[in-house]
PDB file of C-alpha atoms in Angstrom:
ATOM      1  CA  MET G   6       3.325  63.136 -23.222  1.00  0.00           C
ATOM      2  CA  ILE G   7       5.640  60.657 -21.426  1.00  0.00           C
ATOM      3  CA  PHE G   8       3.186  59.981 -18.665  1.00  0.00           C
ATOM      4  CA  ARG G   9       0.248  58.986 -21.038  1.00  0.00           C
ATOM      5  CA  GLY G  10       2.532  56.270 -22.594  1.00  0.00           C
ATOM      6  CA  PHE G  11       3.624  54.877 -19.127  1.00  0.00           C
ATOM      7  CA  GLN G  12      -0.155  54.565 -17.864  1.00  0.00           C
ATOM      8  CA  LYS G  13      -0.985  52.640 -20.843  1.00  0.00           C
ATOM      9  CA  ARG G  14       1.780  49.867 -20.522  1.00  0.00           C
ATOM     10  CA  SER G  15       1.063  49.370 -16.847  1.00  0.00           C
ATOM     11  CA  LYS G  16      -2.636  48.452 -17.321  1.00  0.00           C
ATOM     12  CA  PRO G  17      -3.453  45.395 -14.858  1.00  0.00           C
ATOM     13  CA  GLN G  18      -4.606  42.203 -16.407  1.00  0.00           C
ATOM     14  CA  ALA G  19      -7.643  40.338 -14.841  1.00  0.00           C
ATOM     15  CA  GLU G  20      -6.487  36.737 -15.520  1.00  0.00           C
ATOM     16  CA  ILE G  21      -4.616  34.472 -13.071  1.00  0.00           C
ATOM     17  CA  PRO G  22      -1.696  32.809 -14.534  1.00  0.00           C
ATOM     18  CA  GLY G  23      -2.230  29.150 -14.830  1.00  0.00           C
ATOM     19  CA  ALA G  24       0.704  27.969 -16.599  1.00  0.00           C
ATOM     20  CA  SER G  25       2.554  26.763 -13.376  1.00  0.00           C
ATOM     21  CA  LEU G  26      -0.338  24.622 -12.091  1.00  0.00           C
ATOM     22  CA  ALA G  27       0.824  21.660 -13.761  1.00  0.00           C
ATOM     23  CA  ASP G  28       4.401  21.948 -12.179  1.00  0.00           C
ATOM     24  CA  MET G  29       2.741  22.435  -8.697  1.00  0.00           C
ATOM     25  CA  ALA G  30       0.595  19.405  -8.904  1.00  0.00           C
ATOM     26  CA  PHE G  31       3.518  17.190 -10.260  1.00  0.00           C
ATOM     27  CA  LEU G  32       5.721  18.767  -7.465  1.00  0.00           C
ATOM     28  CA  LEU G  33       3.166  17.746  -4.797  1.00  0.00           C
ATOM     29  CA  LEU G  34       2.729  14.229  -6.297  1.00  0.00           C
ATOM     30  CA  ILE G  35       6.320  13.486  -6.360  1.00  0.00           C
ATOM     31  CA  PHE G  36       6.777  14.954  -2.915  1.00  0.00           C
ATOM     32  CA  PHE G  37       4.030  12.684  -1.281  1.00  0.00           C
ATOM     33  CA  MET G  38       5.410   9.674  -3.405  1.00  0.00           C
ATOM     34  CA  VAL G  39       8.844  10.206  -2.025  1.00  0.00           C
ATOM     35  CA  SER G  40       8.162  11.166   1.323  1.00  0.00           C
ATOM     36  CA  THR G  41       5.239   8.807   2.446  1.00  0.00           C
ATOM     37  CA  ARG G  42       6.226   5.897   4.527  1.00  0.00           C
ATOM     38  CA  PHE G  43       4.051   3.225   5.978  1.00  0.00           C
ATOM     39  CA  PRO G  44       4.868   2.023   9.424  1.00  0.00           C
ATOM     40  CA  ARG G  45       5.235  -1.581   9.081  1.00  0.00           C
ATOM     41  CA  ASP G  46       7.566  -4.002  10.598  1.00  0.00           C
ATOM     42  CA  GLU G  47       9.953  -5.976   8.348  1.00  0.00           C
ATOM     43  CA  GLU G  48       8.699  -9.348   7.095  1.00  0.00           C
ATOM     44  CA  ARG G  49      10.169 -12.508   8.589  1.00  0.00           C
ATOM     45  CA  PRO G  50      11.114 -15.405   6.696  1.00  0.00           C
ATOM     46  CA  ILE G  51       8.197 -17.802   7.649  1.00  0.00           C
ATOM     47  CA  GLU G  52       6.310 -20.342   5.737  1.00  0.00           C
ATOM     48  CA  TRP G  53       2.409 -19.231   5.684  1.00  0.00           C
ATOM     49  CA  ALA G  54      -0.234 -21.511   6.716  1.00  0.00           C
ATOM     50  CA  VAL G  55      -3.146 -21.395   4.146  1.00  0.00           C
ATOM     51  CA  ALA G  56      -6.734 -21.296   4.813  1.00  0.00           C
ATOM     52  CA  SER G  57      -9.789 -20.810   2.651  1.00  0.00           C
ATOM     53  CA  ALA G  58     -11.950 -19.246   5.308  1.00  0.00           C
ATOM     54  CA  ALA G  59      -9.632 -16.514   6.079  1.00  0.00           C
ATOM     55  CA  ARG G  60     -11.144 -13.151   6.181  1.00  0.00           C
ATOM     56  CA  ARG G  61      -9.755  -9.568   6.319  1.00  0.00           C
ATOM     57  CA  ILE G  62      -8.734  -8.403   9.662  1.00  0.00           C
ATOM     58  CA  ASP G  63     -11.572  -6.062  10.547  1.00  0.00           C
ATOM     59  CA  ALA G  64      -9.406  -3.192  12.453  1.00  0.00           C
ATOM     60  CA  LYS G  65      -7.545  -0.083  11.619  1.00  0.00           C
ATOM     61  CA  GLN G  66      -3.884  -0.767  10.632  1.00  0.00           C
ATOM     62  CA  LYS G  67      -2.582   1.068  13.771  1.00  0.00           C
ATOM     63  CA  ASP G  68      -4.471  -1.387  15.913  1.00  0.00           C
ATOM     64  CA  ILE G  69      -3.049  -4.442  14.390  1.00  0.00           C
ATOM     65  CA  LEU G  70       0.190  -5.760  16.222  1.00  0.00           C
ATOM     66  CA  ASN G  71       1.911  -8.394  14.268  1.00  0.00           C
ATOM     67  CA  VAL G  72       3.589 -11.316  16.502  1.00  0.00           C
ATOM     68  CA  TRP G  73       5.948 -13.299  14.388  1.00  0.00           C
ATOM     69  CA  LEU G  74       6.530 -16.847  15.509  1.00  0.00           C
ATOM     70  CA  GLN G  75       9.291 -18.637  13.705  1.00  0.00           C
ATOM     71  CA  ARG G  76       9.866 -22.333  13.447  1.00  0.00           C
ATOM     72  CA  ASP G  77      12.290 -22.522  16.135  1.00  0.00           C
ATOM     73  CA  GLY G  78      10.108 -20.682  18.559  1.00  0.00           C
ATOM     74  CA  THR G  79      11.643 -17.214  18.267  1.00  0.00           C
ATOM     75  CA  VAL G  80       9.151 -14.436  18.596  1.00  0.00           C
ATOM     76  CA  PHE G  81       9.511 -11.183  16.900  1.00  0.00           C
ATOM     77  CA  ILE G  82       7.315  -8.052  17.978  1.00  0.00           C
ATOM     78  CA  ASN G  83       8.051  -4.733  16.099  1.00  0.00           C
ATOM     79  CA  ASP G  84      11.358  -5.999  14.663  1.00  0.00           C
ATOM     80  CA  ARG G  85      12.426  -6.845  18.229  1.00  0.00           C
ATOM     81  CA  ARG G  86      13.639 -10.321  19.099  1.00  0.00           C
ATOM     82  CA  LEU G  87      11.763 -11.579  22.318  1.00  0.00           C
ATOM     83  CA  GLU G  88      11.808 -14.545  24.616  1.00  0.00           C
ATOM     84  CA  MET G  89       8.601 -16.232  24.828  1.00  0.00           C
ATOM     85  CA  ASP G  90       8.196 -15.537  28.725  1.00  0.00           C
ATOM     86  CA  VAL G  91       8.230 -11.671  28.180  1.00  0.00           C
ATOM     87  CA  VAL G  92       5.568 -11.616  25.417  1.00  0.00           C
ATOM     88  CA  SER G  93       2.860 -10.897  27.873  1.00  0.00           C
ATOM     89  CA  ASP G  94       4.992  -8.043  29.444  1.00  0.00           C
ATOM     90  CA  VAL G  95       5.470  -6.418  26.112  1.00  0.00           C
ATOM     91  CA  VAL G  96       2.039  -6.735  24.647  1.00  0.00           C
ATOM     92  CA  ALA G  97       0.056  -5.714  27.899  1.00  0.00           C
ATOM     93  CA  PRO G  98       1.147  -1.924  27.854  1.00  0.00           C
ATOM     94  CA  LEU G  99       0.569  -1.905  24.078  1.00  0.00           C
ATOM     95  CA  TYR G 100      -2.978  -3.385  24.647  1.00  0.00           C
ATOM     96  CA  GLU G 101      -3.833  -0.761  27.268  1.00  0.00           C
ATOM     97  CA  ALA G 102      -2.333   2.104  25.190  1.00  0.00           C
ATOM     98  CA  SER G 103      -4.569   1.279  22.360  1.00  0.00           C
ATOM     99  CA  GLY G 104      -7.724   1.505  24.515  1.00  0.00           C
ATOM    100  CA  GLU G 105      -8.070  -2.324  24.327  1.00  0.00           C
ATOM    101  CA  ALA G 106      -8.640  -2.004  20.646  1.00  0.00           C
ATOM    102  CA  LEU G 107      -5.524  -3.895  19.786  1.00  0.00           C
ATOM    103  CA  VAL G 108      -5.783  -6.958  17.636  1.00  0.00           C
ATOM    104  CA  ILE G 109      -2.797  -9.405  17.630  1.00  0.00           C
ATOM    105  CA  SER G 110      -2.161 -10.979  14.330  1.00  0.00           C
ATOM    106  CA  VAL G 111      -0.280 -14.173  14.989  1.00  0.00           C
ATOM    107  CA  ARG G 112       2.156 -14.858  12.058  1.00  0.00           C
ATOM    108  CA  GLY G 113       3.339 -18.162  12.649  1.00  0.00           C
ATOM    109  CA  ASP G 114       5.242 -20.555  10.489  1.00  0.00           C
ATOM    110  CA  ARG G 115       3.230 -23.384   9.257  1.00  0.00           C
ATOM    111  CA  GLU G 116       5.531 -25.924  10.651  1.00  0.00           C
ATOM    112  CA  THR G 117       6.033 -24.610  14.293  1.00  0.00           C
ATOM    113  CA  PRO G 118       5.190 -27.290  16.691  1.00  0.00           C
ATOM    114  CA  TYR G 119       1.815 -26.569  18.391  1.00  0.00           C
ATOM    115  CA  ALA G 120       3.204 -26.375  21.756  1.00  0.00           C
ATOM    116  CA  LEU G 121       4.805 -23.106  20.956  1.00  0.00           C
ATOM    117  CA  VAL G 122       1.605 -21.568  19.494  1.00  0.00           C
ATOM    118  CA  ASP G 123      -0.091 -22.364  22.673  1.00  0.00           C
ATOM    119  CA  ARG G 124       2.427 -20.936  24.973  1.00  0.00           C
ATOM    120  CA  LEU G 125       2.061 -17.809  22.832  1.00  0.00           C
ATOM    121  CA  GLN G 126      -1.613 -17.955  23.209  1.00  0.00           C
ATOM    122  CA  GLN G 127      -1.173 -18.357  26.989  1.00  0.00           C
ATOM    123  CA  GLU G 128       1.040 -15.105  27.075  1.00  0.00           C
ATOM    124  CA  LEU G 129      -1.598 -13.270  25.199  1.00  0.00           C
ATOM    125  CA  VAL G 130      -4.385 -14.346  27.555  1.00  0.00           C
ATOM    126  CA  SER G 131      -2.289 -13.287  30.556  1.00  0.00           C
ATOM    127  CA  ALA G 132      -1.769  -9.985  28.769  1.00  0.00           C
ATOM    128  CA  GLY G 133      -5.558  -9.671  28.702  1.00  0.00           C
ATOM    129  CA  VAL G 134      -5.686  -9.615  24.877  1.00  0.00           C
ATOM    130  CA  VAL G 135      -9.099 -10.837  23.448  1.00  0.00           C
ATOM    131  CA  ARG G 136      -8.856 -10.563  19.751  1.00  0.00           C
ATOM    132  CA  VAL G 137      -6.426 -12.666  18.106  1.00  0.00           C
ATOM    133  CA  VAL G 138      -6.104 -13.555  14.317  1.00  0.00           C
ATOM    134  CA  PHE G 139      -4.052 -16.529  12.949  1.00  0.00           C
ATOM    135  CA  ALA G 140      -2.729 -14.811  10.010  1.00  0.00           C
ATOM    136  CA  THR G 141      -2.738 -16.879   6.825  1.00  0.00           C
ATOM    137  CA  ARG G 142      -2.507 -16.803   3.073  1.00  0.00           C
ATOM    138  CA  LEU G 143      -5.861 -17.236   1.294  1.00  0.00           C
ATOM    139  CA  GLU G 144      -5.924 -20.648  -0.155  1.00  0.00           C
ATOM    140  CA  GLN G 145      -5.347 -20.439  -3.936  1.00  0.00           C
ATOM    141  CA  ARG G 146      -8.328 -22.476  -5.378  1.00  0.00           C
ATOM    142  CA  MET G 147     -10.773 -20.137  -3.423  1.00  0.00           C
ATOM    143  CA  GLN G 148      -8.863 -16.985  -4.302  1.00  0.00           C
ATOM    144  CA  GLY G 149     -11.083 -15.803  -7.282  1.00  0.00           C
ATOM    145  CA  GLN G 150     -14.369 -16.267  -5.305  1.00  0.00           C
ATOM    146  CA  ARG G 151     -13.308 -14.624  -2.109  1.00  0.00           C
ATOM    147  CA  ARG G 152     -11.801 -11.456  -3.663  1.00  0.00           C
TER     148      ARG G 152
ATOM    149  CA  MET R  26      -9.476  33.767 -47.827  1.00  0.00           C
ATOM    150  CA  LEU R  27      -6.811  33.490 -45.063  1.00  0.00           C
ATOM    151  CA  ASN R  28      -3.693  35.528 -45.583  1.00  0.00           C
ATOM    152  CA  ARG R  29      -0.252  33.936 -45.089  1.00  0.00           C
ATOM    153  CA  SER R  30       0.383  35.157 -41.501  1.00  0.00           C
ATOM    154  CA  GLN R  31      -2.744  33.485 -40.274  1.00  0.00           C
ATOM    155  CA  ARG R  32      -1.978  30.036 -41.965  1.00  0.00           C
ATOM    156  CA  ARG R  33       1.585  29.942 -40.244  1.00  0.00           C
ATOM    157  CA  LEU R  34       1.729  26.805 -37.900  1.00  0.00           C
ATOM    158  CA  SER R  35       2.739  27.293 -34.341  1.00  0.00           C
ATOM    159  CA  GLY R  36       5.929  25.481 -33.339  1.00  0.00           C
ATOM    160  CA  GLU R  37       4.714  25.194 -29.526  1.00  0.00           C
ATOM    161  CA  ILE R  38       3.333  22.240 -27.777  1.00  0.00           C
ATOM    162  CA  PRO R  39      -0.067  23.045 -26.112  1.00  0.00           C
ATOM    163  CA  VAL R  40       0.531  22.746 -22.346  1.00  0.00           C
ATOM    164  CA  ALA R  41      -2.686  24.221 -21.020  1.00  0.00           C
ATOM    165  CA  SER R  42      -4.284  20.627 -20.366  1.00  0.00           C
ATOM    166  CA  THR R  43      -1.082  19.262 -18.402  1.00  0.00           C
ATOM    167  CA  ALA R  44      -2.567  20.485 -15.238  1.00  0.00           C
ATOM    168  CA  ASP R  45      -5.849  18.679 -15.899  1.00  0.00           C
ATOM    169  CA  ILE R  46      -3.935  15.371 -16.878  1.00  0.00           C
ATOM    170  CA  ALA R  47      -1.871  15.559 -13.624  1.00  0.00           C
ATOM    171  CA  PHE R  48      -4.699  16.018 -11.598  1.00  0.00           C
ATOM    172  CA  LEU R  49      -6.830  13.291 -13.224  1.00  0.00           C
ATOM    173  CA  LEU R  50      -3.881  10.948 -12.596  1.00  0.00           C
ATOM    174  CA  LEU R  51      -3.731  12.088  -8.923  1.00  0.00           C
ATOM    175  CA  ILE R  52      -7.314  11.514  -8.271  1.00  0.00           C
ATOM    176  CA  PHE R  53      -7.450   8.226 -10.210  1.00  0.00           C
ATOM    177  CA  PHE R  54      -4.597   6.743  -8.119  1.00  0.00           C
ATOM    178  CA  LEU R  55      -6.057   8.441  -4.767  1.00  0.00           C
ATOM    179  CA  VAL R  56      -9.406   6.651  -5.599  1.00  0.00           C
ATOM    180  CA  SER R  57      -8.071   3.243  -6.763  1.00  0.00           C
ATOM    181  CA  THR R  58      -5.239   2.508  -4.493  1.00  0.00           C
ATOM    182  CA  THR R  59      -6.079  -0.085  -1.815  1.00  0.00           C
ATOM    183  CA  PHE R  60      -3.406  -1.293   0.471  1.00  0.00           C
ATOM    184  CA  PRO R  61      -3.156  -4.896   0.987  1.00  0.00           C
ATOM    185  CA  LYS R  62      -4.730  -5.865   4.261  1.00  0.00           C
ATOM    186  CA  ASP R  63      -3.823  -9.015   6.247  1.00  0.00           C
ATOM    187  CA  LYS R  64      -6.206 -12.072   6.213  1.00  0.00           C
ATOM    188  CA  GLY R  65      -6.554 -14.611   8.804  1.00  0.00           C
ATOM    189  CA  LEU R  66      -8.878 -16.677  11.076  1.00  0.00           C
ATOM    190  CA  ALA R  67     -10.070 -14.595  13.955  1.00  0.00           C
ATOM    191  CA  ILE R  68     -10.648 -16.027  17.459  1.00  0.00           C
ATOM    192  CA  VAL R  69     -11.624 -14.532  20.530  1.00  0.00           C
ATOM    193  CA  LEU R  70      -9.605 -15.403  23.662  1.00  0.00           C
ATOM    194  CA  PRO R  71     -11.137 -15.980  26.965  1.00  0.00           C
ATOM    195  CA  ALA R  72     -10.291 -13.608  29.928  1.00  0.00           C
ATOM    196  CA  PRO R  73      -7.506 -14.734  32.186  1.00  0.00           C
ATOM    197  CA  SER R  74     -10.004 -16.175  34.922  1.00  0.00           C
ATOM    198  CA  GLU R  75     -12.820 -17.094  32.696  1.00  0.00           C
ATOM    199  CA  GLN R  76     -14.150 -20.617  32.712  1.00  0.00           C
ATOM    200  CA  VAL R  77     -17.150 -21.888  31.024  1.00  0.00           C
ATOM    201  CA  GLU R  78     -18.935 -24.934  32.148  1.00  0.00           C
ATOM    202  CA  VAL R  79     -20.036 -27.051  29.197  1.00  0.00           C
ATOM    203  CA  SER R  80     -22.132 -30.190  29.353  1.00  0.00           C
ATOM    204  CA  GLN R  81     -20.183 -33.078  27.965  1.00  0.00           C
ATOM    205  CA  ARG R  82     -22.984 -33.913  25.363  1.00  0.00           C
ATOM    206  CA  ASP R  83     -22.524 -30.406  23.949  1.00  0.00           C
ATOM    207  CA  ILE R  84     -18.781 -30.941  23.125  1.00  0.00           C
ATOM    208  CA  LEU R  85     -17.356 -32.403  19.915  1.00  0.00           C
ATOM    209  CA  HIS R  86     -13.771 -33.389  20.696  1.00  0.00           C
ATOM    210  CA  LEU R  87     -11.373 -33.009  17.849  1.00  0.00           C
ATOM    211  CA  ALA R  88      -7.718 -34.502  18.549  1.00  0.00           C
ATOM    212  CA  ILE R  89      -5.211 -33.587  16.058  1.00  0.00           C
ATOM    213  CA  ARG R  90      -2.597 -36.365  16.031  1.00  0.00           C
ATOM    214  CA  LEU R  91       1.180 -35.797  15.215  1.00  0.00           C
ATOM    215  CA  ASP R  92       0.502 -37.148  11.489  1.00  0.00           C
ATOM    216  CA  GLY R  93      -2.428 -34.616  10.979  1.00  0.00           C
ATOM    217  CA  VAL R  94      -5.318 -37.151  11.403  1.00  0.00           C
ATOM    218  CA  VAL R  95      -8.110 -35.669  13.338  1.00  0.00           C
ATOM    219  CA  GLU R  96      -9.743 -38.134  15.957  1.00  0.00           C
ATOM    220  CA  VAL R  97     -13.338 -37.370  16.590  1.00  0.00           C
ATOM    221  CA  LYS R  98     -14.979 -38.130  19.746  1.00  0.00           C
ATOM    222  CA  ARG R  99     -18.585 -37.040  20.543  1.00  0.00           C
ATOM    223  CA  GLY R 100     -19.268 -36.079  24.048  1.00  0.00           C
ATOM    224  CA  GLU R 101     -18.745 -38.968  26.577  1.00  0.00           C
ATOM    225  CA  SER R 102     -18.912 -41.494  23.774  1.00  0.00           C
ATOM    226  CA  GLN R 103     -15.689 -43.635  23.741  1.00  0.00           C
ATOM    227  CA  GLN R 104     -16.103 -44.418  19.981  1.00  0.00           C
ATOM    228  CA  ILE R 105     -13.477 -42.508  18.086  1.00  0.00           C
ATOM    229  CA  GLN R 106     -13.671 -41.717  14.334  1.00  0.00           C
ATOM    230  CA  GLU R 107     -10.665 -40.793  12.377  1.00  0.00           C
ATOM    231  CA  ILE R 108     -10.943 -38.129   9.655  1.00  0.00           C
ATOM    232  CA  ARG R 109      -8.815 -35.656   7.721  1.00  0.00           C
ATOM    233  CA  PRO R 110      -8.825 -31.975   8.454  1.00  0.00           C
ATOM    234  CA  ARG R 111     -10.927 -31.071   5.453  1.00  0.00           C
ATOM    235  CA  GLU R 112     -13.662 -33.398   6.339  1.00  0.00           C
ATOM    236  CA  VAL R 113     -14.415 -31.479   9.571  1.00  0.00           C
ATOM    237  CA  GLU R 114     -16.435 -28.970   7.874  1.00  0.00           C
ATOM    238  CA  GLY R 115     -18.957 -31.488   6.680  1.00  0.00           C
ATOM    239  CA  LEU R 116     -19.001 -33.218   9.921  1.00  0.00           C
ATOM    240  CA  TRP R 117     -19.498 -29.958  11.791  1.00  0.00           C
ATOM    241  CA  ARG R 118     -22.594 -29.071   9.747  1.00  0.00           C
ATOM    242  CA  GLN R 119     -24.037 -32.322  10.308  1.00  0.00           C
ATOM    243  CA  GLU R 120     -23.619 -32.441  14.031  1.00  0.00           C
ATOM    244  CA  VAL R 121     -24.555 -28.779  14.657  1.00  0.00           C
ATOM    245  CA  ALA R 122     -27.836 -29.453  12.886  1.00  0.00           C
ATOM    246  CA  SER R 123     -28.707 -32.046  15.571  1.00  0.00           C
ATOM    247  CA  ASN R 124     -27.217 -29.955  18.475  1.00  0.00           C
ATOM    248  CA  PRO R 125     -27.140 -26.144  17.859  1.00  0.00           C
ATOM    249  CA  SER R 126     -25.219 -25.508  21.255  1.00  0.00           C
ATOM    250  CA  LEU R 127     -22.359 -27.579  20.222  1.00  0.00           C
ATOM    251  CA  VAL R 128     -18.766 -26.636  21.122  1.00  0.00           C
ATOM    252  CA  ALA R 129     -15.759 -27.763  19.181  1.00  0.00           C
ATOM    253  CA  ALA R 130     -12.694 -28.572  21.516  1.00  0.00           C
ATOM    254  CA  ILE R 131      -9.670 -28.763  19.256  1.00  0.00           C
ATOM    255  CA  ARG R 132      -6.620 -30.423  21.179  1.00  0.00           C
ATOM    256  CA  THR R 133      -3.471 -30.665  19.136  1.00  0.00           C
ATOM    257  CA  HIS R 134      -0.547 -32.819  19.752  1.00  0.00           C
ATOM    258  CA  PRO R 135       2.324 -30.647  21.183  1.00  0.00           C
ATOM    259  CA  GLU R 136       4.756 -31.468  18.412  1.00  0.00           C
ATOM    260  CA  ALA R 137       2.140 -31.522  15.618  1.00  0.00           C
ATOM    261  CA  PRO R 138       2.827 -28.687  13.065  1.00  0.00           C
ATOM    262  CA  TYR R 139       0.595 -25.414  13.701  1.00  0.00           C
ATOM    263  CA  ARG R 140      -0.698 -25.795  10.000  1.00  0.00           C
ATOM    264  CA  PHE R 141      -2.751 -28.963  11.002  1.00  0.00           C
ATOM    265  CA  THR R 142      -4.638 -26.725  13.669  1.00  0.00           C
ATOM    266  CA  VAL R 143      -5.124 -24.092  11.198  1.00  0.00           C
ATOM    267  CA  ASP R 144      -6.601 -26.667   8.802  1.00  0.00           C
ATOM    268  CA  VAL R 145      -9.157 -27.774  11.370  1.00  0.00           C
ATOM    269  CA  LEU R 146      -9.853 -24.161  12.440  1.00  0.00           C
ATOM    270  CA  ASP R 147     -10.316 -23.144   8.828  1.00  0.00           C
ATOM    271  CA  ALA R 148     -12.738 -26.101   8.359  1.00  0.00           C
ATOM    272  CA  LEU R 149     -14.751 -25.076  11.418  1.00  0.00           C
ATOM    273  CA  GLN R 150     -14.804 -21.304  10.416  1.00  0.00           C
ATOM    274  CA  GLY R 151     -15.934 -22.518   6.869  1.00  0.00           C
ATOM    275  CA  ALA R 152     -18.867 -24.094   8.434  1.00  0.00           C
ATOM    276  CA  ASN R 153     -19.573 -21.005  10.589  1.00  0.00           C
ATOM    277  CA  ALA R 154     -18.661 -22.539  13.793  1.00  0.00           C
ATOM    278  CA  ARG R 155     -18.543 -19.750  16.509  1.00  0.00           C
ATOM    279  CA  ARG R 156     -17.766 -21.788  19.753  1.00  0.00           C
ATOM    280  CA  ILE R 157     -14.374 -23.181  19.524  1.00  0.00           C
ATOM    281  CA  SER R 158     -11.726 -23.991  22.136  1.00  0.00           C
ATOM    282  CA  LEU R 159      -8.052 -24.610  21.616  1.00  0.00           C
ATOM    283  CA  GLU R 160      -5.821 -26.693  23.750  1.00  0.00           C
ATOM    284  CA  VAL R 161      -2.806 -28.862  23.759  1.00  0.00           C
ATOM    285  CA  LEU R 162      -3.437 -32.636  23.588  1.00  0.00           C
ATOM    286  CA  GLU R 163      -2.253 -34.049  26.848  1.00  0.00           C
ATOM    287  CA  PRO R 164      -0.166 -37.099  26.419  1.00  0.00           C
ATOM    288  CA  GLU R 165      -2.047 -40.297  27.459  1.00  0.00           C
ATOM    289  CA  PRO R 166      -0.711 -41.940  30.673  1.00  0.00           C
TER     290      PRO R 166
END
């Protein structure tokens, strides 16, 4: 008599419990929101040059190397302050490691004397770099049309 | 006719669709998120030992002065025309129509701000110029 009653209570159910799905989705969402970090170097205080013909850099984010050139001629690569003379020594191994796919994004202050930009360019040439982009901000009057 | 027990209101908030809402939000943001990409004026640098001979008549000399004025000189001609960086676009279109193999040689004064070069480069790229050389303007003796 006792056994019959026990069998009735333990009858298995065919449904998968779905009540915790929402919790799992939110947990995953929050985990990725909190843990995602984009590897980007720190923005430097420069005044950007503007250009209306500026195009998006056609390369993967990992293949873009930002070279900051401040008004006083200070160069920063990957948050490291460098002397102009050593730029080619720093860039050349990075260029080789990328399988020659590296694109240099020159982020120069708009008031930088051109002689410094030219020196930087010479350094990049001696590092063997081919693709260079003079990073600019898109000119305001053209923004609506270009986006 | 319903009896009393069937008409009783439930005190619980229905949560069955919360998962759908969460996933819909997740998918919406996955699809719609775009990361801001850098923009700029692309140039191709020459190889360290690369030198290309160009005939003088195929060169449009653009000398950027310290004050931002662009001095234009065509090939071997000694005639100098002074223009503003923005006018380079129209000038290039005009010149390249008569000589498709034209090369723009930009030479900037060493002390001139970098933005003047960007302005000229911008004007040239706006006019679809592809053959551009960048140099420093040597001081005149």
